[in-house]
mmCIF file of C-alpha atoms in Angstrom:
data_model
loop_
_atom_site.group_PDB
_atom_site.id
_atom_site.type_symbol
_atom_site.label_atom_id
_atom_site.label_comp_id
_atom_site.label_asym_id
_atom_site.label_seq_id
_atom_site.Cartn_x
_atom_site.Cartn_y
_atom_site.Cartn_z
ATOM 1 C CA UNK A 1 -26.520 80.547 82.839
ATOM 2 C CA UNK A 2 -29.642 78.317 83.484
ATOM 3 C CA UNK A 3 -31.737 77.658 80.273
ATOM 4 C CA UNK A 4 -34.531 79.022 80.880
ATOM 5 C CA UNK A 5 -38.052 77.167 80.524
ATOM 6 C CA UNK A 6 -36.468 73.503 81.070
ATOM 7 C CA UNK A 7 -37.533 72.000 84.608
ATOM 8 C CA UNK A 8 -35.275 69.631 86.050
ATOM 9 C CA UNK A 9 -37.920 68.066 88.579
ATOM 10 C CA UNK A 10 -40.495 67.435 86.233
ATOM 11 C CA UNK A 11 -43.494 65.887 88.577
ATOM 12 C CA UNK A 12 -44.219 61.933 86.653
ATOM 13 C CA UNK A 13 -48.033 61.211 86.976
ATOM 14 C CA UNK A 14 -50.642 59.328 84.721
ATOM 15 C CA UNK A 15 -49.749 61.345 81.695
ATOM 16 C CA UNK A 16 -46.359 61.296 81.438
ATOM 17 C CA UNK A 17 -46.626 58.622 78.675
ATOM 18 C CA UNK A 18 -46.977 61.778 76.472
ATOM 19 C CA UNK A 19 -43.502 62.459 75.896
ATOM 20 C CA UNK A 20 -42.815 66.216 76.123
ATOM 21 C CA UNK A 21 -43.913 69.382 78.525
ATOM 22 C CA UNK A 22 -46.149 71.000 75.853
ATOM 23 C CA UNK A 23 -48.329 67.854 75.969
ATOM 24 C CA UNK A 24 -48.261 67.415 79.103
ATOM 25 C CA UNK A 25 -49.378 71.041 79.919
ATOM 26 C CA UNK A 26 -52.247 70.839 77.647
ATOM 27 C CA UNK A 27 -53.615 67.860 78.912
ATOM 28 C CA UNK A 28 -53.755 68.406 82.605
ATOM 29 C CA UNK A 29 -54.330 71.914 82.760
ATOM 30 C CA UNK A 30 -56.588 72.674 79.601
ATOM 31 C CA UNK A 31 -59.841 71.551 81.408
ATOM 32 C CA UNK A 32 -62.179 72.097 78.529
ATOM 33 C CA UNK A 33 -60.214 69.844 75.788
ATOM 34 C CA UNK A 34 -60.146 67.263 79.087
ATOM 35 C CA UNK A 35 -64.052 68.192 79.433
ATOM 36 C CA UNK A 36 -65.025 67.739 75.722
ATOM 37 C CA UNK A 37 -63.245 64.693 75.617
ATOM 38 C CA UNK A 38 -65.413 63.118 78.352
ATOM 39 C CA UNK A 39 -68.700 64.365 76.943
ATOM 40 C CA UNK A 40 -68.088 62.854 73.289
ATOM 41 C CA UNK A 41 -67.194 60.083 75.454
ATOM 42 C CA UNK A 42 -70.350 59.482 77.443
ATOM 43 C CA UNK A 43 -72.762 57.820 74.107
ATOM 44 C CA UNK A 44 -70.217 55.013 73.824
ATOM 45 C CA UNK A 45 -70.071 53.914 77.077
ATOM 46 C CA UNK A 46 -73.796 53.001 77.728
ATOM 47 C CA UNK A 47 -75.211 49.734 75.540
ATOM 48 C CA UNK A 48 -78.130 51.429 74.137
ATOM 49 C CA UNK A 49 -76.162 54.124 72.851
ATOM 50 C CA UNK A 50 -73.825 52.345 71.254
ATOM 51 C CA UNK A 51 -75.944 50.212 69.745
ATOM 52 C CA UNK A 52 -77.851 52.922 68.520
ATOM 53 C CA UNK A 53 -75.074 54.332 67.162
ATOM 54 C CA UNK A 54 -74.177 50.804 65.302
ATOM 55 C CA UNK A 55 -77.143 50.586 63.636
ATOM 56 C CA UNK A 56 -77.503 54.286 62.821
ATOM 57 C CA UNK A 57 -73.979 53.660 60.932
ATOM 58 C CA UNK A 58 -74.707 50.522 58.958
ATOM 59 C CA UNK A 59 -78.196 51.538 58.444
ATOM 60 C CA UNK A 60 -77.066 53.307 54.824
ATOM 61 C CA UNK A 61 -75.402 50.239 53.679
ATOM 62 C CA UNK A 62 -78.352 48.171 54.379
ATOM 63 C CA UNK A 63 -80.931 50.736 52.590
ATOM 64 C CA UNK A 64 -78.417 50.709 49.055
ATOM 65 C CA UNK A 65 -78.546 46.429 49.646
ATOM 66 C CA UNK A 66 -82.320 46.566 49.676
ATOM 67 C CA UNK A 67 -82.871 49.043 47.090
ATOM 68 C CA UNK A 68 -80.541 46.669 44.527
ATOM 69 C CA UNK A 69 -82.396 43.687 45.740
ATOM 70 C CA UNK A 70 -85.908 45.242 45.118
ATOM 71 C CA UNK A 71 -84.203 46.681 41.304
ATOM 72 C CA UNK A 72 -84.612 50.190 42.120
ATOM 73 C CA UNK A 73 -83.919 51.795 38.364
ATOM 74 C CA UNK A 74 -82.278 55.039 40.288
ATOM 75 C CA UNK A 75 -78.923 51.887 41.402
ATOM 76 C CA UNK A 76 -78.995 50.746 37.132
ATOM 77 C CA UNK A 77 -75.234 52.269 37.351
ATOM 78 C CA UNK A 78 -74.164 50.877 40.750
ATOM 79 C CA UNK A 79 -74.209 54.430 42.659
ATOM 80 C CA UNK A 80 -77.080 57.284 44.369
ATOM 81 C CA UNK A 81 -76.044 60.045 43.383
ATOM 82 C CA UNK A 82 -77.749 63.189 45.612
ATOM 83 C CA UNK A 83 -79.923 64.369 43.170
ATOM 84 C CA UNK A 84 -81.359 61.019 42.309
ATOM 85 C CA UNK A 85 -81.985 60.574 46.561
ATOM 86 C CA UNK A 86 -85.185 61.714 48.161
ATOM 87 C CA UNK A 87 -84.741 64.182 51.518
ATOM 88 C CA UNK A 88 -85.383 61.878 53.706
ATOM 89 C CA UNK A 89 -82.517 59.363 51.729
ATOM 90 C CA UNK A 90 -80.168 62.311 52.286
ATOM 91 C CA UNK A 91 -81.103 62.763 55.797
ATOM 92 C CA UNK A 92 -80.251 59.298 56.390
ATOM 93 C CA UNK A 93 -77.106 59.589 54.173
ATOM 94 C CA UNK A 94 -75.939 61.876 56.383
ATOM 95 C CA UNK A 95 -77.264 60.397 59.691
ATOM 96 C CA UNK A 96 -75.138 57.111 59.226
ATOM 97 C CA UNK A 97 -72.041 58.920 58.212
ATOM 98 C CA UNK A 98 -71.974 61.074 61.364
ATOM 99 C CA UNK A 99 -72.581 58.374 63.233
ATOM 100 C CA UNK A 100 -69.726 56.137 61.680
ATOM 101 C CA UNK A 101 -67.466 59.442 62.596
ATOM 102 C CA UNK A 102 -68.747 59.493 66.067
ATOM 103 C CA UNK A 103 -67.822 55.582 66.314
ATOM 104 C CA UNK A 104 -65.046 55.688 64.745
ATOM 105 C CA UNK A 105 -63.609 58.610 67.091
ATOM 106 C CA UNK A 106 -64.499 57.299 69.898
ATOM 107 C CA UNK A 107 -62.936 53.775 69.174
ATOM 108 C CA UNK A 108 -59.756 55.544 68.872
ATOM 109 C CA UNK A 109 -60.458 57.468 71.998
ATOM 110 C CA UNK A 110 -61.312 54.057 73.887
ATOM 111 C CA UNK A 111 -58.264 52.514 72.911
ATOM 112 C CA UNK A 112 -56.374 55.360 74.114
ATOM 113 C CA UNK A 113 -57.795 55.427 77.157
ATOM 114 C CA UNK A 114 -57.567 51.480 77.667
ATOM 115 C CA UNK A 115 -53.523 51.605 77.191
ATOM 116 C CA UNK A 116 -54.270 49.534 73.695
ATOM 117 C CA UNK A 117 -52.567 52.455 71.913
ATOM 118 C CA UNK A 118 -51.665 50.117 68.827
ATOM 119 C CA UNK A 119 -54.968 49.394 67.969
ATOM 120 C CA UNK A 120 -56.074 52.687 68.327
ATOM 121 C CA UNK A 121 -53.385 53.632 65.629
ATOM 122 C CA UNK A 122 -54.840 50.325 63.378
ATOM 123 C CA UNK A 123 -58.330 51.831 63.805
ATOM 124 C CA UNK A 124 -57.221 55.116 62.837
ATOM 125 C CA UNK A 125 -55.752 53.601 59.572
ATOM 126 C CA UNK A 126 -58.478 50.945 59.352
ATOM 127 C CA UNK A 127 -61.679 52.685 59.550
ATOM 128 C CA UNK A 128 -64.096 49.738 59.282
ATOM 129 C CA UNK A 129 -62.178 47.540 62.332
ATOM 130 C CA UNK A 130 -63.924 50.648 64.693
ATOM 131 C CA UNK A 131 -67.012 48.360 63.851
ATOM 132 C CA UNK A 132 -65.546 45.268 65.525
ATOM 133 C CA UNK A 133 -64.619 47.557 68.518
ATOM 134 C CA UNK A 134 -67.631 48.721 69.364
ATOM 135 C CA UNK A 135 -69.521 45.166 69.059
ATOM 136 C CA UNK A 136 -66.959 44.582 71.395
ATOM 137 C CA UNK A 137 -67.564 46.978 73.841
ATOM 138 C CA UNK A 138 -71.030 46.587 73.106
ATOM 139 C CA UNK A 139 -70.409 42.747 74.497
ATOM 140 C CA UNK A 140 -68.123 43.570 76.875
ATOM 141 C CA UNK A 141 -70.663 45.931 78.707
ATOM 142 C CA UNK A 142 -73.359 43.773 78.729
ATOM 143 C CA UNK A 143 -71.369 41.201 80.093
ATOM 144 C CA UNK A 144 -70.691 43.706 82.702
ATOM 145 C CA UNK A 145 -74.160 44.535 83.603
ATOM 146 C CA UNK A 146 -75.392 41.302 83.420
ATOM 147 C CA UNK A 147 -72.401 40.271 86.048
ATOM 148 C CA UNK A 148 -73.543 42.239 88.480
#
């Protein structure tokens, strides 16, 4: 009695690096997960974009170093709470934390993509080296455009 659900000629293309059937089902025949993919996808790929998105991310970190260097009294214990922020410090707050998400998720993406899955794991892990992969891709696109 054949076991039904198990394909003997199963068809090798470029996702067969995913291991079982179920994966490989999803991913070339769920169009929309392929189709969201690409459009988180298309802000990282273009240099002003992602440096937008740099800045954006780091911008909250640089506001908290300037408000301790001017001796704001609301950073006398170290820390902004949300009701000691303005709306437009929240705003921003949030702002640079989406965009560190958005960088961060597409770094792993990237890497993915690029067949560099062990750094995609490491970036997963390592939130801050998504940072150092984006500067590079930042670089590495420029290069590109300025090469041709």
């Amino acid at each position: 009695m054949p076991m039904l659900g198990v394909h003997k000629n199963f068809k090798r293309n470029k996702n067969s690096w995913l291991g079982s059937a179920s994966l490989h089902i999803i991913t070339n025949y769920f169009c929309p997960l392929k189709w969201a993919l690409a459009s988180i996808m298309k802000f990282f790929r273009t240099p002003k974009h992602l440096s937008i998105l740099l800045v954006l991310s780091i911008s909250m970190f640089g506001y908290f170093i300037f408000l301790n260097y001017l001796g704001d009294p609301r950073l006398a214990d170290s820390s902004l709470d949300g009701e000691e922020m303005f709306i437009w410090e929240n705003t921003l707050l949030v702002l640079s934390f989406l965009s560190l998400l958005y960088l961060w998720v597409c770094s792993i993406i990237h890497c993915y993509k690029n067949k560099s899955k062990f750094l995609g794991v490491c970036i997963a892990f390592i939130w801050p080296l998504s940072y150092i992969y984006g500067l590079y891709v930042l670089v590495v696109s420029l290069g590109n455009r300025n090469a041709s």
